[in-house]
Coordinates of C-alpha atoms in Angstrom, one line a residue:
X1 CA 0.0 0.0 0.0
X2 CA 1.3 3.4 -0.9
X3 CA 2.1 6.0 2.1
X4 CA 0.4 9.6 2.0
X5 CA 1.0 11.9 1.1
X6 CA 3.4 11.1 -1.6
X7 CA 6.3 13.8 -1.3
X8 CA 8.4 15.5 -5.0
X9 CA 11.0 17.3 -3.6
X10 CA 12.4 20.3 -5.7
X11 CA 15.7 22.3 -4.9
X12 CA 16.6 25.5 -6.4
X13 CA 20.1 27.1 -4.9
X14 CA 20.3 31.1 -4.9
X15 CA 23.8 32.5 -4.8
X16 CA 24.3 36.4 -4.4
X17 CA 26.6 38.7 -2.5
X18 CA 26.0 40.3 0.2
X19 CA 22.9 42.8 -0.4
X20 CA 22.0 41.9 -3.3
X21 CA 18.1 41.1 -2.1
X22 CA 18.2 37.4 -1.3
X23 CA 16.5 37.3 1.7
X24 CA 14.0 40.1 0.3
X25 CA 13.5 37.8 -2.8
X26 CA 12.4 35.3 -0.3
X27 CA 9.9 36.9 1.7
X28 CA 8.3 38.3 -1.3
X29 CA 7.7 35.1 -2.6
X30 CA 6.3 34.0 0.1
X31 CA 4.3 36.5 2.0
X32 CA 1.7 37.2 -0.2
X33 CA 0.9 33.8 0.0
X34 CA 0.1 34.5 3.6
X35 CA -1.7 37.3 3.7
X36 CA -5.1 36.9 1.3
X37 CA -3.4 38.9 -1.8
X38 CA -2.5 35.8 -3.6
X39 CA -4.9 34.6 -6.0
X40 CA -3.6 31.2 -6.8
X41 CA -7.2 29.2 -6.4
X42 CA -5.5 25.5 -6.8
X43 CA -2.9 25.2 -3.9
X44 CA -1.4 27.1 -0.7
X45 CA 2.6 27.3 -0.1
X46 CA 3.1 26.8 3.4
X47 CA 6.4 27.0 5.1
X48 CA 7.5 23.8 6.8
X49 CA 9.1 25.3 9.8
X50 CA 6.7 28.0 11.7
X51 CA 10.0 29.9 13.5
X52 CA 11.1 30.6 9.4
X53 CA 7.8 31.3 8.4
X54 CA 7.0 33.8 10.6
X55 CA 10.2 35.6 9.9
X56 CA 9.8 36.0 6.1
X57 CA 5.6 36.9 7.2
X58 CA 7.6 39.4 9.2
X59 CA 10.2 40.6 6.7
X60 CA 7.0 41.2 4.6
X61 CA 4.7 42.9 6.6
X62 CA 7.1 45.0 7.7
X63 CA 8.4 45.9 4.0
X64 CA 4.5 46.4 3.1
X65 CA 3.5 48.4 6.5
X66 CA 6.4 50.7 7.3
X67 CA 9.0 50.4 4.2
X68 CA 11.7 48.4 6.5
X69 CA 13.8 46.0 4.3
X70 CA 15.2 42.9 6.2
X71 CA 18.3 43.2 8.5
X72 CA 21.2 41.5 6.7
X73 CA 22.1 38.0 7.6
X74 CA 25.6 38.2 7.5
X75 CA 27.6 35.0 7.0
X76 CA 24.0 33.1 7.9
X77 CA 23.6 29.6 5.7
X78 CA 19.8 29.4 5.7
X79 CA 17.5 26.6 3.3
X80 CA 13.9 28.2 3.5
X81 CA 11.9 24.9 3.5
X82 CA 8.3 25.0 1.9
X83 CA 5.6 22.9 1.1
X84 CA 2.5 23.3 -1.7
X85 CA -0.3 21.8 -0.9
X86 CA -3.3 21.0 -3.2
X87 CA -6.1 23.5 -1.9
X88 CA -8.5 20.4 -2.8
X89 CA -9.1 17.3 -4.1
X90 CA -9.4 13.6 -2.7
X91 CA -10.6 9.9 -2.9
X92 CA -10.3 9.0 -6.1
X93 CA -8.3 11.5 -8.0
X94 CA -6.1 11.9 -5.1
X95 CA -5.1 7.8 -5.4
X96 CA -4.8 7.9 -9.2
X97 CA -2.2 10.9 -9.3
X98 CA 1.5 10.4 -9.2
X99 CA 2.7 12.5 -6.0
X100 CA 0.7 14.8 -3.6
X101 CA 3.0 17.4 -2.6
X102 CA 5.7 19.5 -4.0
X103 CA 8.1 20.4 -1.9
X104 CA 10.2 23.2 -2.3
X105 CA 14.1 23.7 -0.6
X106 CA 15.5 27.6 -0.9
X107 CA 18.9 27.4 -0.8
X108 CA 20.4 30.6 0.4
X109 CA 24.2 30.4 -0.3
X110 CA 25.7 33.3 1.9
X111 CA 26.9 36.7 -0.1
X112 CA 29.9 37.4 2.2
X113 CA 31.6 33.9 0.9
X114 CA 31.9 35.2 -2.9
X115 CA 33.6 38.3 -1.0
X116 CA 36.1 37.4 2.1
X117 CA 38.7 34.2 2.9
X118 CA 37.5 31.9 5.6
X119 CA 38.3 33.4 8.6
X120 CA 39.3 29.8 10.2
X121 CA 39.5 26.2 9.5
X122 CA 35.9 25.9 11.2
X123 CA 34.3 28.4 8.6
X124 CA 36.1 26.7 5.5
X125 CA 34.8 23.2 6.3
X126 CA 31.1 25.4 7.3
X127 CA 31.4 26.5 3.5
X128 CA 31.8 23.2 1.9
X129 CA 28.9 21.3 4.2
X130 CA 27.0 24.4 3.0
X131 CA 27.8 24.1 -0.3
X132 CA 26.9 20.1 -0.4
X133 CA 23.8 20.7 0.8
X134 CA 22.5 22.0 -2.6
X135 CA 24.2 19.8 -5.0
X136 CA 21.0 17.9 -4.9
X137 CA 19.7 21.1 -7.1
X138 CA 18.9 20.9 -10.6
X139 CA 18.9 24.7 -10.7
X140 CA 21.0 27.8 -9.4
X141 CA 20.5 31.3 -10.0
X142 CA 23.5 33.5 -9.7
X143 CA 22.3 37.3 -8.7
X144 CA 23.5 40.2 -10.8
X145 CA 23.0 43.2 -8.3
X146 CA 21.1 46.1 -9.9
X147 CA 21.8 48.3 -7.8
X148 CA 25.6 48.0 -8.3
X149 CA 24.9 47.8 -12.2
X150 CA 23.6 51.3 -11.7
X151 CA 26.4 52.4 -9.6
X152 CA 28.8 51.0 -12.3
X153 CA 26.6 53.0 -15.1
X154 CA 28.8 53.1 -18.4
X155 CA 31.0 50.5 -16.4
X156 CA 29.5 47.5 -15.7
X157 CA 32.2 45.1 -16.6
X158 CA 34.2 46.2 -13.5
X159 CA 31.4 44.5 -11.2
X160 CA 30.7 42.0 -13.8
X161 CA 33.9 40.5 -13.7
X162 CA 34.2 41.0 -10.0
X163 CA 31.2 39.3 -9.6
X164 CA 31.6 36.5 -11.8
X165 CA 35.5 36.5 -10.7
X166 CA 34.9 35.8 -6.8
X167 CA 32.1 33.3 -7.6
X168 CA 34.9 31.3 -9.6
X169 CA 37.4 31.8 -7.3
X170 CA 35.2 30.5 -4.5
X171 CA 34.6 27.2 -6.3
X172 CA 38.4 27.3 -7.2
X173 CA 39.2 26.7 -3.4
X174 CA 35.8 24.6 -2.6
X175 CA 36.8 22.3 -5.5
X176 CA 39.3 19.6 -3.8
X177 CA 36.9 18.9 -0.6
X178 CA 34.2 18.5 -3.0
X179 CA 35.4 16.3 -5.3
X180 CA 37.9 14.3 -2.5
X181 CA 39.0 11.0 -3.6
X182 CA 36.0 10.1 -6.0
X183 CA 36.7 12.6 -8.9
X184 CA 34.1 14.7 -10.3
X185 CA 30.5 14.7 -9.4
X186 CA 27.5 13.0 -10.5
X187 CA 25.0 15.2 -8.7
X188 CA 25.1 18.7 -9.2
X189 CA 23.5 22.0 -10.2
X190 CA 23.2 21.7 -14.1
X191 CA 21.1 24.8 -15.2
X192 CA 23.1 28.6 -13.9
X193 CA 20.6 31.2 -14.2
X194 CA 22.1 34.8 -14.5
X195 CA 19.5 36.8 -12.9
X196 CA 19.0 40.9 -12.4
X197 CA 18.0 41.2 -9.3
X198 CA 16.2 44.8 -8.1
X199 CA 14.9 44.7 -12.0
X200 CA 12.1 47.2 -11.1
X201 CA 15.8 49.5 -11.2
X202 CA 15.1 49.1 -15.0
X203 CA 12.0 49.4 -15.7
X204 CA 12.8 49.6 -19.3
X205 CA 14.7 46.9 -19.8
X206 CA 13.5 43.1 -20.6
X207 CA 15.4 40.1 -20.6
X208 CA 17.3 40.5 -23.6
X209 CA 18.2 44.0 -22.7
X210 CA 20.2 42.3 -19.5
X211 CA 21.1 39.4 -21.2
X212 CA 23.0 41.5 -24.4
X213 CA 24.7 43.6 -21.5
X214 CA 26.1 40.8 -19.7
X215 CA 27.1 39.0 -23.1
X216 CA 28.9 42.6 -24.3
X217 CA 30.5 43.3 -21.0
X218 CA 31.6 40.0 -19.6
X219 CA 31.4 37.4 -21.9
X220 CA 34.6 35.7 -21.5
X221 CA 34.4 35.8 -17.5
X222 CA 30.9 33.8 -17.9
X223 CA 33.2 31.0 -20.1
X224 CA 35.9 31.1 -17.5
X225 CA 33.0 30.5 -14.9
X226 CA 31.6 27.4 -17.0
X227 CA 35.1 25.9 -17.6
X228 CA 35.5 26.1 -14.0
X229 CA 31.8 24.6 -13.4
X230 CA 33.0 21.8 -16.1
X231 CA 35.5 20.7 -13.9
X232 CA 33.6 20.0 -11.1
X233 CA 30.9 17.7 -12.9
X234 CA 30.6 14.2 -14.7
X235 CA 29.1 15.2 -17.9
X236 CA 30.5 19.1 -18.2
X237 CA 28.6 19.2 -21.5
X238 CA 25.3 18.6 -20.1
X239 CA 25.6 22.3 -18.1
X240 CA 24.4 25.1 -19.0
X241 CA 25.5 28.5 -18.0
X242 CA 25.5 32.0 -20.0
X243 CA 22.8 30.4 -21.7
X244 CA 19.5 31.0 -19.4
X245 CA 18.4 34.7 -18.0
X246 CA 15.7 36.3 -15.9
X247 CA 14.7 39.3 -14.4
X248 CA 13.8 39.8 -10.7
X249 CA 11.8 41.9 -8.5
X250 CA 10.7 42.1 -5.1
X251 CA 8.9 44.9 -5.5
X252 CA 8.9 48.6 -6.7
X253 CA 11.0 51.2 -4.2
X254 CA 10.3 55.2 -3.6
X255 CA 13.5 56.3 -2.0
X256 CA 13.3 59.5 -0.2
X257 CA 15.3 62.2 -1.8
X258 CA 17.3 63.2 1.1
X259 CA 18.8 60.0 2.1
X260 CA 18.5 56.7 -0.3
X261 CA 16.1 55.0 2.0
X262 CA 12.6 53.3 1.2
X263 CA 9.7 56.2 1.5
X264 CA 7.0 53.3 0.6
X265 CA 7.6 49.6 -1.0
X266 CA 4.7 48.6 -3.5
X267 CA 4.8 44.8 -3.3
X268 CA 2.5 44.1 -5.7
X269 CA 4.9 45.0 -8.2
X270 CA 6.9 42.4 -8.4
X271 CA 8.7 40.4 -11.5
X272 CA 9.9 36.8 -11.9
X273 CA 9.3 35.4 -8.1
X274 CA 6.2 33.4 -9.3
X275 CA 8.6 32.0 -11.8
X276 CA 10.4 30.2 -9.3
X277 CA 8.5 27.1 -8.6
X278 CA 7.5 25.9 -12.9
X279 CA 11.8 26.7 -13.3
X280 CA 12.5 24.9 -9.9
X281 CA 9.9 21.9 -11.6
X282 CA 10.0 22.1 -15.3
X283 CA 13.0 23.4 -16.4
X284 CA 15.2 20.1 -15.5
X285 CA 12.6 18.1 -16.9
X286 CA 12.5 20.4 -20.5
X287 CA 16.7 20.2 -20.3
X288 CA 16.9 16.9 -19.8
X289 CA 15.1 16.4 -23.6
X290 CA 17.0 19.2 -24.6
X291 CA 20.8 17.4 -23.9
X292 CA 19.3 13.8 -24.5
X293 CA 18.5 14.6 -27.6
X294 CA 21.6 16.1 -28.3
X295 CA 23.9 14.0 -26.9
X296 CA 24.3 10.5 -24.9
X297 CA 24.8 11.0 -21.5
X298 CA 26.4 8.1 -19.0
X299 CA 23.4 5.9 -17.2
X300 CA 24.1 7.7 -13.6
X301 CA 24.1 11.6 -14.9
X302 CA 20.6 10.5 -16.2
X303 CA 19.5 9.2 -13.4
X304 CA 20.6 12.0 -11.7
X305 CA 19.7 15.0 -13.6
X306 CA 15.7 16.4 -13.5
X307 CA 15.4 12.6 -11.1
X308 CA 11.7 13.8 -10.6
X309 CA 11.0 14.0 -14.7
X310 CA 9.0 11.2 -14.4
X311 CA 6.3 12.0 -12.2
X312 CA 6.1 15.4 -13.5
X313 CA 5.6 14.4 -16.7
X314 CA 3.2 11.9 -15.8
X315 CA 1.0 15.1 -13.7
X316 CA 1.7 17.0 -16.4
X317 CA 0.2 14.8 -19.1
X318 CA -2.3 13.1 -17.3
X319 CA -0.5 9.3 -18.1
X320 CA -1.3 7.0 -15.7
X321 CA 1.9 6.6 -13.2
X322 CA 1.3 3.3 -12.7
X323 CA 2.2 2.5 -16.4
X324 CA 5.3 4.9 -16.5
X325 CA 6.4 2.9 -13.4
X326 CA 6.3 -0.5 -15.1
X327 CA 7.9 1.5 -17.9
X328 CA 10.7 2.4 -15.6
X329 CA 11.5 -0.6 -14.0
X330 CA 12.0 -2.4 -17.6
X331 CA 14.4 0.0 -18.4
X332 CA 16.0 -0.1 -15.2
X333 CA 16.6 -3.7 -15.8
X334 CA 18.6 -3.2 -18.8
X335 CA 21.9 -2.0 -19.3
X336 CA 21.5 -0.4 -22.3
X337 CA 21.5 3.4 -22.5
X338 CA 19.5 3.3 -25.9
X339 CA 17.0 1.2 -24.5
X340 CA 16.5 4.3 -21.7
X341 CA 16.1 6.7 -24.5
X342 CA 13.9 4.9 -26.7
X343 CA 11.5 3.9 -24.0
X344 CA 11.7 7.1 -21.6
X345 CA 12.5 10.3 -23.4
X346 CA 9.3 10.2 -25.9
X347 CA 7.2 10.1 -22.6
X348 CA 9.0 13.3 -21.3
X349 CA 9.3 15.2 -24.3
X350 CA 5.4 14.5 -25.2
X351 CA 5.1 16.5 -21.3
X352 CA 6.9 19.4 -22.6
X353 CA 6.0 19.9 -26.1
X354 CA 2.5 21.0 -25.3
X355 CA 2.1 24.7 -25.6
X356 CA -0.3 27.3 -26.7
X357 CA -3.9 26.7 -27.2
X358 CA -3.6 23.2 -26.0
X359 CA -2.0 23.0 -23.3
X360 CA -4.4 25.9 -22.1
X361 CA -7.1 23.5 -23.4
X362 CA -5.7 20.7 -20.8
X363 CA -5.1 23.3 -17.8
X364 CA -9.1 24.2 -18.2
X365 CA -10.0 20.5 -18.4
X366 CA -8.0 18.8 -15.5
X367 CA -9.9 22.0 -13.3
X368 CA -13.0 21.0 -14.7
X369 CA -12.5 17.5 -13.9
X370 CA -10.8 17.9 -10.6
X371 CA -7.9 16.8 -11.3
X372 CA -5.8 19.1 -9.0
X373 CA -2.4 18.3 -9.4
X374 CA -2.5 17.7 -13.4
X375 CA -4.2 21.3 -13.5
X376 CA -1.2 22.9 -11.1
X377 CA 1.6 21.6 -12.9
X378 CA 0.1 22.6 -16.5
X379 CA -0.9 26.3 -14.6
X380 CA 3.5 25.6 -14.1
X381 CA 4.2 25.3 -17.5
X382 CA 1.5 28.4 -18.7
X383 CA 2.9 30.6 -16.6
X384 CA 7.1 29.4 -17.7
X385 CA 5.7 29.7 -21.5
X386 CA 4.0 33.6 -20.3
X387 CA 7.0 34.2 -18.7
X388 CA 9.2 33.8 -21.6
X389 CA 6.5 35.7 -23.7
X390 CA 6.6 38.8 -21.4
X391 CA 10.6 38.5 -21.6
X392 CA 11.0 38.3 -18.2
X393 CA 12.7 34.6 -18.8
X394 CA 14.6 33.6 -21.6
X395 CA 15.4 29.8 -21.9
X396 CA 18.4 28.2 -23.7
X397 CA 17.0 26.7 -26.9

């Protein structure tokens, strides 16, 4: 008999320097959720440790009420733990579906690491249990600061390459503890998202406005960055960085004139944050089509990379799971790698070449039938395809 609920776990990794919004990126993606302005009708996001939760609720409120950002967490290693839970939906439907919970793991990488040695022995092995804690993500985004763009107006290579510099640097020293005596790893973030973070600093710009100035200013410290990456991973040509970009937003700030700080934070202004959970669930699943297609990848990256593409493409396509699990233990059974393609990939690339019309078509059908978690996992992949159309997201193709 199967246990409930049935738990997909999802990790995304955020890495940043120091005040470049993380923790403000995380309580705007989850307040609203927690204080009636969120409209999402099929399921609630509910933060799995109440002492977190209510910080972020306070981070919020105070941000919305009285225009106080967050204090920094200096040197503070934090994974923001949620849950989304199906608003509805039960007996039958609920027995036939393949999971009944996402999960959700924010992992906040500190900012001061990308800046400043280890100050002892203790903080250097702190960095690299840190640091193994999110090689279970399929996805990182890597914050470009705004803010310091601005300051660097005409400029911006100087913090480009500073930015993109210390990151490398910092994986530079990590590298021998992670890899230790096993060589390089099988598990680890695959998809580097260069995101703008404090967007609403340009509200003229889209995607491609950020992505063109990052390509023009620092191009060749984003291939240093990937050569370094490569080194690190079984695989380096299933990785994929320079190649995916987004914009994000908290919220839109009034300074006051006379000293820089917030007058009033409109938080319903924000841009990309309800992004985060279709990239955190789709996006390994439409990459790992993308590079199997392309290329032959060894048995144990595959079962590695996007390791939930299964279920999500059976809730995304409404296949029975039951018959994609008999699918998968035949191929597990067989030692051929073009046994695993032939079998599995035409299963996951039927999930993600529904678009348009249709796959609108099957979002309004699985709500009409009830089935709750088919309809939130196509409302996923609407609002990823209306992010990309808005040019808030733009996806390596």
């Amino acid at each position: 008999m199967a246990m409930y609920p049935r738990i997909r776990q999802q990790n995304i990794a955020v890495f940043g320097e120091s005040g470049s919004g993380k923790t403000v990126l995380v309580s705007s993606f989850y307040g609203p959720t927690q204080v009636g302005s969120d409209t999402n009708d099929l399921w609630h996001l509910v933060a799995d440790k109440t002492g977190q939760g209510n910080r972020l609720l306070q981070n919020y409120l105070g941000m919305r009420d009285s225009a106080t950002t967050p204090m920094p967490t200096r040197f503070t290693n934090t994974t923001y733990d949620f849950s989304v839970k199906l608003k509805t939906g039960e007996g039958e439907e609920a027995k036939k579906r393949p999971f009944d919970e996402l999960r959700l793991a924010w992992h906040d990488y500190p900012g001061e690491w990308f800046e400043e040695d280890p100050s002892s022995d203790e903080e250097h092995l702190r960095r690299i249990d840190t640091f193994k804690t999110l090689l279970s993500s399929d996805v990182a985004l890597l914050l470009v600061d705004g803010q310091k763009l601005l300051d660097n107006r005409g400029e911006e290579e100087r913090y480009l390459k500073s930015l993109l510099g210390n990151f490398r640097q910092n994986l530079v020293r990590l590298k021998d503890d992670l890899l230790g005596d096993d060589g390089p790893l099988t598990e680890f973030p695959r998809i580097w998202i260069l995101s703008l973070s404090k967007a609403d600093l340009f509200p003229d710009w889209d995607v491609n406005t950020f992505r063109e100035l990052v390509i023009l200013k620092a191009s060749e410290d984003i291939e240093r960055l990937r050569s370094t990456l490569a080194e690190l991973v079984v695989a380096p040509e299933a990785l994929s960085i320079g190649e995916d970009f987004m914009l994000l937003s908290s919220a839109k700030f009034e300074l006051q004139p006379s000293n820089g700080e917030p007058a009033r934070i409109d938080l319903t202004q924000r841009v990309g944050l309800d992004l985060v959970l279709p990239i955190a669930s789709l996006l390994p699943l439409e990459r790992r089509v993308l590079w199997e297609e392309r290329m032959t990848l060894p048995r144990k990256v595959v079962d590695t990379l996007a390791d939930g593409a299964d279920v999500i493409a059976a809730a995304l396509t409404g296949t029975k799971f039951a018959r994609v699990e008999k699918l998968l233990r035949r191929v597990a059974k067989s030692s051929q790698q073009a046994d695993l393609v032939a079998k599995v990939l035409p299963l996951l690339a039927d999930a993600i070449e529904v678009v348009g019309p249709k796959l609108q078509e099957m979002n309004e059908q699985a709500r009409s039938e009830h089935q709750y978690l088919r309809a939130m996992v196509t409302q996923f992949k609407i609002d990823l395809e209306s992010g990309v159309a808005e040019k808030v997201l733009r996806k390596q193709k």
